[in-house]
Coordinates of C-alpha atoms and ligand atoms in Angstrom, one line a residue:
M1 CA 127.1 73.4 103.1
N2 CA 128.3 75.3 100.1
R3 CA 125.4 77.7 99.5
R4 CA 127.0 79.0 96.3
L5 CA 125.9 75.6 94.9
Y6 CA 122.4 77.1 94.6
D7 CA 123.5 80.6 93.4
K8 CA 123.4 79.6 89.7
L9 CA 120.4 80.7 87.6
I10 CA 117.5 78.4 88.1
F11 CA 117.8 77.5 84.4
E12 CA 121.3 76.2 85.0
H13 CA 119.9 73.6 87.4
S14 CA 117.7 72.0 84.8
H15 CA 118.0 68.3 84.0
P16 CA 115.8 66.8 81.4
G17 CA 113.0 64.7 82.9
R18 CA 113.5 65.9 86.5
S19 CA 110.5 67.5 88.1
G20 CA 109.3 68.9 91.4
Y21 CA 105.5 68.4 91.0
S22 CA 102.9 65.7 90.4
L23 CA 99.6 66.8 89.1
P24 CA 96.4 64.7 88.9
R25 CA 95.5 63.3 85.4
N26 CA 93.5 65.7 83.3
D27 CA 91.3 65.3 80.3
F28 CA 92.1 68.6 78.7
S29 CA 92.9 66.8 75.4
R30 CA 89.2 66.3 74.7
H31 CA 88.8 70.1 74.6
V32 CA 91.6 70.7 72.2
G33 CA 89.3 71.0 69.2
E34 CA 87.4 73.8 70.9
L35 CA 90.5 76.1 70.9
P36 CA 91.5 78.0 67.8
E37 CA 94.6 76.5 66.1
S38 CA 96.5 79.8 66.5
C39 CA 96.2 79.5 70.3
L40 CA 97.8 76.1 70.5
R41 CA 101.4 75.6 71.5
K42 CA 103.6 74.0 69.0
E43 CA 106.4 73.3 71.5
A44 CA 106.5 72.6 75.2
P45 CA 107.4 75.8 77.2
A46 CA 111.1 76.2 77.9
L47 CA 110.8 75.8 81.7
P48 CA 113.6 74.6 83.9
E49 CA 113.3 70.9 84.9
V50 CA 114.2 70.9 88.6
D51 CA 113.4 69.1 91.8
E52 CA 111.7 70.9 94.7
P53 CA 114.6 71.1 97.1
T54 CA 116.7 72.8 94.5
V55 CA 114.0 75.3 93.8
V56 CA 113.5 76.1 97.5
R57 CA 117.2 76.4 98.2
H58 CA 117.8 78.5 95.1
Y59 CA 115.1 81.1 95.9
T60 CA 115.8 81.1 99.7
N61 CA 119.4 81.8 99.0
S62 CA 118.7 84.3 96.3
S63 CA 116.4 86.2 98.7
T64 CA 119.4 87.0 100.9
N65 CA 121.8 88.0 98.2
N66 CA 120.4 91.6 98.4
F67 CA 121.1 93.6 101.5
G68 CA 118.0 94.7 103.4
V69 CA 117.2 96.2 106.8
D70 CA 116.0 92.8 107.9
T71 CA 119.4 91.3 107.1
G72 CA 121.7 93.9 108.7
F73 CA 122.5 97.5 109.7
Y74 CA 121.7 100.0 107.0
P75 CA 123.1 103.4 107.8
L76 CA 122.2 105.0 104.5
G77 CA 122.3 108.7 105.2
S78 CA 119.3 110.8 104.2
C79 CA 117.2 107.6 103.6
T80 CA 116.2 106.8 107.3
M81 CA 116.5 103.0 106.9
K82 CA 114.9 102.3 110.3
Y83 CA 113.6 98.8 111.1
N84 CA 110.0 98.3 109.8
P85 CA 108.0 96.6 112.6
K86 CA 106.4 93.3 111.4
I87 CA 103.0 94.3 112.9
N88 CA 102.7 96.9 110.1
D89 CA 102.9 94.2 107.5
A90 CA 100.6 91.9 109.3
L91 CA 97.9 94.5 109.5
A92 CA 98.4 95.6 105.8
A93 CA 98.0 92.0 104.7
S94 CA 94.8 91.3 106.6
R95 CA 92.1 90.2 104.2
S96 CA 89.6 92.9 105.1
I97 CA 92.1 95.5 103.8
A98 CA 94.0 93.6 101.0
A99 CA 90.7 92.6 99.3
L100 CA 89.3 96.2 98.9
H101 CA 88.8 97.7 95.5
P102 CA 89.6 101.4 95.1
F103 CA 86.4 102.1 93.2
Q104 CA 84.1 100.6 95.8
P105 CA 81.2 102.9 96.7
A106 CA 82.1 105.1 99.7
D107 CA 79.4 103.6 101.9
S108 CA 81.0 100.1 101.5
V109 CA 84.5 101.3 102.5
Q110 CA 83.8 103.5 105.5
G111 CA 86.6 101.8 107.5
A112 CA 89.2 102.4 104.8
L113 CA 88.2 106.0 104.4
E114 CA 88.4 106.4 108.2
I115 CA 92.0 105.1 108.1
Y116 CA 92.9 107.6 105.4
W117 CA 91.3 110.3 107.5
E118 CA 93.0 109.2 110.8
L119 CA 96.4 109.2 109.1
Q120 CA 96.0 112.5 107.4
S121 CA 94.8 114.0 110.8
A122 CA 97.8 112.5 112.7
L123 CA 100.2 113.9 110.1
S124 CA 98.5 117.3 110.3
E125 CA 99.0 117.3 114.1
I126 CA 102.7 116.1 113.7
G127 CA 103.5 118.6 111.0
G128 CA 101.5 121.5 112.4
M129 CA 99.5 121.8 109.2
S130 CA 95.8 122.2 108.5
E131 CA 95.3 119.3 106.2
F132 CA 97.2 116.5 104.3
T133 CA 96.6 114.7 101.1
L134 CA 98.1 111.2 101.2
N135 CA 97.8 110.7 97.4
P136 CA 101.4 111.3 96.1
F137 CA 103.5 108.2 95.6
A138 CA 106.9 109.3 96.9
G139 CA 108.8 112.2 98.4
A140 CA 109.7 113.6 95.0
H141 CA 106.1 113.2 93.9
G142 CA 105.1 115.1 97.1
E143 CA 107.5 117.9 96.2
L144 CA 105.9 118.2 92.8
T145 CA 102.4 118.2 94.3
G146 CA 103.4 120.8 96.9
L147 CA 104.9 123.1 94.3
L148 CA 101.8 122.8 92.2
V149 CA 99.8 123.8 95.3
I150 CA 102.0 126.8 95.5
K151 CA 101.6 127.6 91.8
A152 CA 97.8 127.3 92.2
Y153 CA 97.9 129.6 95.2
H154 CA 99.8 132.4 93.3
L155 CA 97.6 132.0 90.2
S156 CA 94.5 132.3 92.4
R157 CA 95.8 135.7 93.5
Q158 CA 96.5 136.8 89.9
D159 CA 100.2 136.7 90.8
A160 CA 101.3 134.8 87.7
G161 CA 104.8 136.4 87.5
R162 CA 106.2 134.2 90.3
D163 CA 108.3 131.7 88.2
T164 CA 111.3 131.1 90.5
V165 CA 111.9 128.6 93.3
L166 CA 114.9 129.1 95.6
V167 CA 116.8 126.0 96.6
P168 CA 119.9 125.8 99.0
D169 CA 123.0 124.3 97.4
S170 CA 123.0 121.5 100.0
A171 CA 119.5 120.4 98.8
H172 CA 118.6 116.8 97.7
G173 CA 118.7 116.6 93.9
T174 CA 114.9 116.0 93.8
N175 CA 114.3 119.6 95.0
P176 CA 115.6 121.4 91.9
A177 CA 114.3 118.6 89.7
S178 CA 110.7 118.9 91.1
A179 CA 110.8 122.6 90.8
A180 CA 111.8 122.3 87.1
V181 CA 109.1 119.7 86.4
A182 CA 106.5 122.0 88.0
G183 CA 107.6 124.6 85.5
F184 CA 109.7 126.9 87.7
K185 CA 113.2 128.4 87.3
V186 CA 115.6 127.2 90.0
V187 CA 117.9 129.7 91.7
E188 CA 120.5 128.2 94.1
V189 CA 121.1 129.8 97.6
K190 CA 124.6 129.4 99.1
S191 CA 125.5 127.6 102.3
L192 CA 127.8 128.9 105.1
A193 CA 130.8 127.0 106.2
D194 CA 128.7 125.3 108.9
G195 CA 126.3 123.9 106.2
T196 CA 123.4 126.1 107.0
V197 CA 121.7 128.6 104.6
D198 CA 123.5 131.9 104.0
V199 CA 120.8 134.4 104.9
D200 CA 122.6 137.3 103.2
D201 CA 122.9 135.4 99.9
L202 CA 119.2 134.5 100.3
R203 CA 118.3 138.2 100.8
S204 CA 120.1 139.1 97.6
K205 CA 118.0 136.6 95.6
L206 CA 114.6 137.6 96.9
N207 CA 112.3 139.6 94.6
D208 CA 108.7 139.5 93.3
S209 CA 109.5 136.6 90.9
V210 CA 110.1 134.2 93.8
A211 CA 107.2 131.7 94.2
A212 CA 108.8 129.6 97.0
M213 CA 111.9 128.7 99.0
M214 CA 112.4 125.0 99.5
M215 CA 114.2 123.9 102.7
T216 CA 115.1 120.7 104.5
N217 CA 115.5 120.9 108.3
P218 CA 117.6 119.4 109.7
N219 CA 119.4 119.9 106.4
T220 CA 121.2 117.3 104.3
V221 CA 124.4 117.6 106.3
G222 CA 122.4 116.9 109.5
M223 CA 122.5 120.4 110.8
F224 CA 119.5 122.2 112.3
E225 CA 118.7 125.4 110.4
K226 CA 118.5 127.8 113.3
N227 CA 117.6 130.8 111.1
I228 CA 114.3 129.4 109.9
P229 CA 112.1 132.1 111.6
A230 CA 114.2 134.9 110.0
I231 CA 114.3 133.1 106.6
A232 CA 110.5 132.5 106.7
K233 CA 109.9 136.2 107.5
L234 CA 112.1 137.4 104.6
V235 CA 110.5 135.0 102.1
H236 CA 107.0 135.8 103.2
E237 CA 107.7 139.6 103.0
A238 CA 108.8 139.0 99.4
G239 CA 105.4 137.3 98.7
G240 CA 106.8 133.8 98.4
L241 CA 105.8 130.6 100.3
M242 CA 108.0 128.3 102.4
Y243 CA 108.2 124.7 101.4
Y244 CA 109.4 122.1 103.8
D245 CA 111.1 118.9 102.5
G246 CA 110.1 116.5 105.2
A247 CA 112.6 113.7 104.4
N248 CA 114.5 114.6 107.6
L249 CA 111.5 114.9 109.9
N250 CA 112.6 111.9 111.9
P251 CA 114.7 113.8 114.5
M252 CA 111.9 116.4 115.1
L253 CA 108.9 114.0 115.5
G254 CA 106.8 115.2 118.4
I255 CA 109.3 117.9 119.3
A256 CA 109.2 120.6 116.7
R257 CA 106.7 121.2 113.9
P258 CA 107.4 122.7 110.5
G259 CA 104.0 124.5 110.7
D260 CA 105.2 126.4 113.8
M261 CA 108.5 127.3 112.1
G262 CA 106.6 129.2 109.4
F263 CA 106.4 126.6 106.6
D264 CA 103.3 126.8 104.4
V265 CA 103.5 123.5 102.5
M266 CA 105.4 120.3 103.3
H267 CA 105.8 116.6 102.4
I268 CA 106.5 113.6 104.5
N269 CA 108.2 110.4 103.2
L270 CA 106.2 107.7 104.9
H271 CA 108.9 105.2 103.9
K272 CA 111.5 107.2 105.8
T273 CA 110.0 108.6 109.1
F274 CA 107.0 106.3 109.4
S275 CA 108.7 102.9 109.0
T276 CA 107.1 101.8 105.7
P277 CA 109.3 99.8 103.4
H278 CA 111.6 101.4 100.8
G279 CA 111.6 98.9 98.1
G280 CA 112.9 98.8 94.6
G281 CA 111.3 102.1 93.7
G282 CA 108.1 101.6 95.5
P283 CA 105.4 101.5 96.7
G284 CA 106.1 104.5 98.8
A285 CA 104.1 107.5 99.8
G286 CA 104.8 111.3 100.0
P287 CA 101.8 112.9 101.8
V288 CA 101.6 116.7 101.4
G289 CA 100.4 119.0 104.1
V290 CA 99.3 122.7 103.8
R291 CA 98.6 125.4 106.3
K292 CA 95.2 126.9 106.7
G293 CA 94.0 128.8 103.6
L294 CA 95.7 126.4 101.1
E295 CA 93.5 123.3 101.5
Q296 CA 91.3 124.0 98.5
F297 CA 94.3 123.6 96.2
L298 CA 95.2 120.0 97.3
P299 CA 94.8 117.3 94.7
N300 CA 91.6 115.5 93.9
P301 CA 90.1 113.2 95.2
R302 CA 90.0 114.1 98.9
V303 CA 88.6 112.2 101.8
V304 CA 86.1 114.3 103.8
K305 CA 84.3 113.8 107.0
K306 CA 80.7 114.7 106.8
A307 CA 78.6 116.4 109.6
D308 CA 77.0 113.0 110.5
G309 CA 80.5 111.5 111.1
S310 CA 80.6 109.4 108.0
F311 CA 83.3 109.7 105.3
D312 CA 83.1 110.4 101.6
V313 CA 85.4 110.9 98.6
A314 CA 85.1 114.4 97.3
F315 CA 86.3 116.4 94.2
E316 CA 86.8 120.2 94.3
D317 CA 86.9 122.7 91.5
T318 CA 89.7 124.7 93.1
S319 CA 92.0 121.7 93.3
L320 CA 95.2 121.5 91.3
G321 CA 93.7 118.3 89.8
R322 CA 94.7 114.7 90.1
I323 CA 98.2 113.6 90.9
S324 CA 97.6 109.9 91.2
G325 CA 95.1 107.4 90.0
W326 CA 92.9 107.5 93.0
L327 CA 93.7 107.8 96.7
G328 CA 97.4 106.6 96.5
N329 CA 99.2 103.6 98.0
F330 CA 96.6 102.5 100.6
T331 CA 98.5 99.6 102.2
V332 CA 101.4 102.0 102.9
Y333 CA 99.0 104.1 105.0
I334 CA 98.0 101.1 107.1
R335 CA 101.7 100.5 108.0
A336 CA 102.3 104.2 108.8
L337 CA 99.2 104.5 111.0
A338 CA 100.1 101.2 112.7
Y339 CA 103.5 102.6 113.5
I340 CA 102.1 105.9 114.9
L341 CA 99.4 104.2 117.0
S342 CA 101.7 101.5 118.3
L343 CA 104.3 104.0 119.4
G344 CA 101.8 106.6 120.7
G345 CA 102.5 110.3 121.2
D346 CA 104.9 110.0 124.1
N347 CA 107.1 107.4 122.3
L348 CA 107.0 109.2 119.0
A349 CA 108.6 112.1 120.8
K350 CA 111.5 109.8 121.8
V351 CA 112.3 108.8 118.3
G352 CA 114.2 112.0 117.4
P353 CA 116.3 112.3 120.6
L354 CA 117.3 108.6 120.2
A355 CA 118.2 109.0 116.5
T356 CA 120.2 112.1 117.4
L357 CA 122.0 110.3 120.3
N358 CA 122.9 107.4 118.0
A359 CA 124.3 109.6 115.3
N360 CA 126.3 111.7 117.7
Y361 CA 127.7 108.5 119.4
V362 CA 128.9 107.1 116.1
M363 CA 130.3 110.4 114.9
N364 CA 132.3 111.0 118.1
R365 CA 133.7 107.5 118.1
L366 CA 135.0 107.8 114.5
K367 CA 136.0 111.4 114.1
D368 CA 139.6 110.8 115.1
V369 CA 140.1 108.6 112.0
Y370 CA 137.5 110.0 109.5
L371 CA 137.5 113.7 108.5
L372 CA 134.6 115.6 110.0
P373 CA 134.3 118.9 108.0
I374 CA 131.4 120.3 110.1
A375 CA 131.9 119.9 113.8
G376 CA 128.9 118.6 115.7
P377 CA 126.7 118.1 117.5
C378 CA 124.7 116.8 114.6
K379 CA 121.0 115.8 114.5
H380 CA 120.0 112.4 113.1
E381 CA 122.9 112.1 110.6
F382 CA 126.4 113.5 109.8
V383 CA 128.9 113.6 107.0
F384 CA 132.5 112.6 106.9
D385 CA 134.7 113.8 104.1
G386 CA 136.4 110.4 103.7
L387 CA 139.3 109.1 105.8
K388 CA 141.4 111.6 107.7
D389 CA 144.6 110.3 106.2
K390 CA 144.4 111.0 102.5
S391 CA 147.9 109.7 101.7
T392 CA 146.8 106.0 101.4
G393 CA 144.7 106.7 98.3
V394 CA 141.8 104.8 99.9
T395 CA 138.6 106.5 98.8
T396 CA 135.1 106.7 100.2
L397 CA 133.9 104.3 97.5
N398 CA 136.6 101.8 98.8
V399 CA 135.4 102.2 102.4
A400 CA 131.8 101.7 101.4
K401 CA 132.6 98.5 99.5
R402 CA 134.8 97.1 102.3
L403 CA 131.9 97.6 104.7
L404 CA 129.9 95.0 102.8
D405 CA 132.6 92.3 103.7
F406 CA 131.8 93.1 107.4
G407 CA 128.0 92.6 106.8
F408 CA 127.0 96.3 106.8
H409 CA 125.3 98.3 104.1
A410 CA 127.3 101.3 103.0
P411 CA 126.4 104.8 104.2
T412 CA 125.3 107.2 101.5
I413 CA 128.4 108.2 99.4
Y414 CA 129.4 111.2 97.4
F415 CA 126.3 113.1 98.6
P416 CA 125.9 115.9 99.6
L417 CA 128.0 117.4 96.9
L418 CA 129.5 120.0 99.3
F419 CA 132.5 117.7 99.9
H420 CA 134.6 115.5 97.6
E421 CA 134.5 112.3 99.6
S422 CA 131.2 112.6 101.4
L423 CA 130.3 109.6 103.5
M424 CA 126.9 110.3 105.1
I425 CA 125.9 108.2 108.1
E426 CA 122.4 107.9 109.6
P427 CA 122.1 105.1 112.2
T428 CA 118.4 105.8 113.1
E429 CA 116.9 105.1 116.5
T430 CA 116.1 101.4 116.0
E431 CA 119.7 100.1 116.4
S432 CA 121.1 98.7 119.6
R433 CA 124.3 99.8 121.2
E434 CA 125.9 96.5 120.2
T435 CA 125.1 97.0 116.6
L436 CA 126.5 100.6 116.6
D437 CA 129.6 99.3 118.4
S438 CA 130.2 96.6 115.8
F439 CA 129.8 99.1 113.0
I440 CA 132.2 101.5 114.7
E441 CA 134.7 98.6 115.1
A442 CA 134.4 97.8 111.3
M443 CA 134.9 101.4 110.3
R444 CA 138.0 101.7 112.6
R445 CA 139.4 98.4 111.2
I446 CA 139.0 99.7 107.7
A447 CA 140.9 102.9 108.7
D448 CA 143.7 100.6 110.0
E449 CA 143.7 98.5 106.9
A450 CA 143.9 101.7 104.7
A451 CA 147.1 102.5 106.5
E452 CA 148.6 99.0 106.7
T453 CA 147.3 97.0 103.7
P454 CA 145.5 99.5 101.5
E455 CA 145.0 97.0 98.6
V456 CA 142.7 94.9 100.8
V457 CA 140.3 97.9 101.0
K458 CA 140.8 99.0 97.4
E459 CA 139.9 95.5 96.1
A460 CA 136.8 95.1 98.3
P461 CA 134.3 93.6 98.5
H462 CA 135.8 90.1 98.7
D463 CA 132.9 88.2 100.0
T464 CA 129.7 89.2 98.0
P465 CA 128.0 87.2 95.2
V466 CA 128.9 90.1 92.8
S467 CA 132.1 91.9 93.7
H468 CA 133.3 94.3 91.0
P469 CA 130.6 95.4 88.6
D470 CA 131.5 98.0 86.0
D471 CA 129.6 100.9 87.6
T472 CA 129.1 102.9 84.4
E473 CA 128.2 99.8 82.3
A474 CA 125.8 98.7 85.0
A475 CA 124.0 102.1 85.0
L476 CA 123.8 102.4 81.3
H477 CA 123.0 98.7 80.4
P478 CA 121.5 97.1 83.6
I479 CA 120.9 93.4 83.4
T480 CA 117.4 93.0 84.7
S481 CA 116.4 89.5 83.5
W482 CA 118.0 86.1 82.9
Q483 CA 117.5 86.6 79.2
D484 CA 119.8 89.7 79.4
L485 CA 122.4 87.6 81.2
C486 CA 122.2 84.7 78.8
A487 CA 122.6 87.2 75.8
L488 CA 125.7 88.6 77.5
Q489 CA 127.2 85.2 78.1
K490 CA 126.9 84.2 74.5
Ligands
PLP501 C1 114.7 110.9 100.1 C2 114.7 112.4 99.9 C3 113.9 113.0 99.0 C4 113.1 112.2 97.9 O1 112.2 111.3 98.4 P1 111.7 110.0 97.7 O2 110.7 109.5 98.5 O3 113.0 109.2 97.5 O4 111.2 110.5 96.3 C5 113.9 114.4 99.0 N1 114.6 115.1 99.8 C6 115.4 114.6 100.7 C7 116.2 115.5 101.6 C8 115.5 113.2 100.8 O5 116.3 112.6 101.7

């Protein structure tokens, strides 16, 4: 069967008079006089006239034109694209949860508030923090929230001169962006050759204008920052707070806790570590945790447990204010809590070692053909600086596109900015040995092709519904509807 037959726009399948429905007779016409003239249609709507099988095949095929973790291996470094267990979705979709309204009185949603409380308590335990708010909608939104907590803390101490946030040069772009949005100046801290923070450079940048130091551990090149205790001591002595970007918490789950390392504030990306979907910009969740003494600055509203064991929604005057409409993306919490409870503490502690093992396995089986600028062992992810043999002219972008022909999503490319040809691979713990082996085989075959028939790699992908979009044009003028496409084709 030629599935491309159904790839056209649904409107292009239209044939006058064809239909895929049969409705009972109606007698709406006798009500026509009751509607104002201005509300009546003058022409029939321009809907496609199609039969049911065409509609079903069109949408079923379209649903697989995008790559997803349910269709294949997705080693997108930094994004932790682990498999999302279906039991999470089944629970989130149950009627008793999906039919709730956020503004229901607290006594009618005790179960939902308990779920919020249970998840924030579990995250507090996992992160080594005193309390979490689940309200922020994403990791970046969590960063902003955490930095506003830090600002509120300094202001509460009449220490308003702290207007600077330190960010390592390996940091994710959201770190400096969030600091700027929170009204801070950003000062970059250099990395050493092994990708970890240069403590001497940090020392030279510490003074009484520093509000906080943001760090990711393991960092964005997959290296564990061994000097955290020393760094935390220096920052604290200078009067600043330590912010932990928890996007890379996965390899440390149940093994090491940011709170024990000296971090004061942290966020967690539920859509990374806790197996909730990453989807087209949301819904996500970026819960923020704080150490003891900072709870009063967390955003409103908060879920509190009363002395009699019941739950309530509370507002506090010392809070930084609201960061989201109400209590955030609730069905995301259901999925994350389902994941935590279905694994249990012992199995959560196996996630990190497995993710680390998988990353080191792939790294070691590819490092003879891809350039490894920072020798391992790595944690959950690692970075190649493109192919080892640079003479073929085959770039990281070409390798990434060729992988699509073999049914794999590309790794993260051209990030981190520390190398010119970054290719950042994060297999996660949910992949089987067979999947990893077939990915390794594809990566090795691409390296062979680069040497023997480089044009095959440079012209990839050959087998996708869309093959060579103009990247710049696509970013500047994205086509997001069929009307845009029709306008373009005219
Ligand atoms: C993904 C990521 C972020 C941003 O998180 P979002 O949920 O995408 O907003 C921040 N820092 C690091 C290191 C990340 O990998």
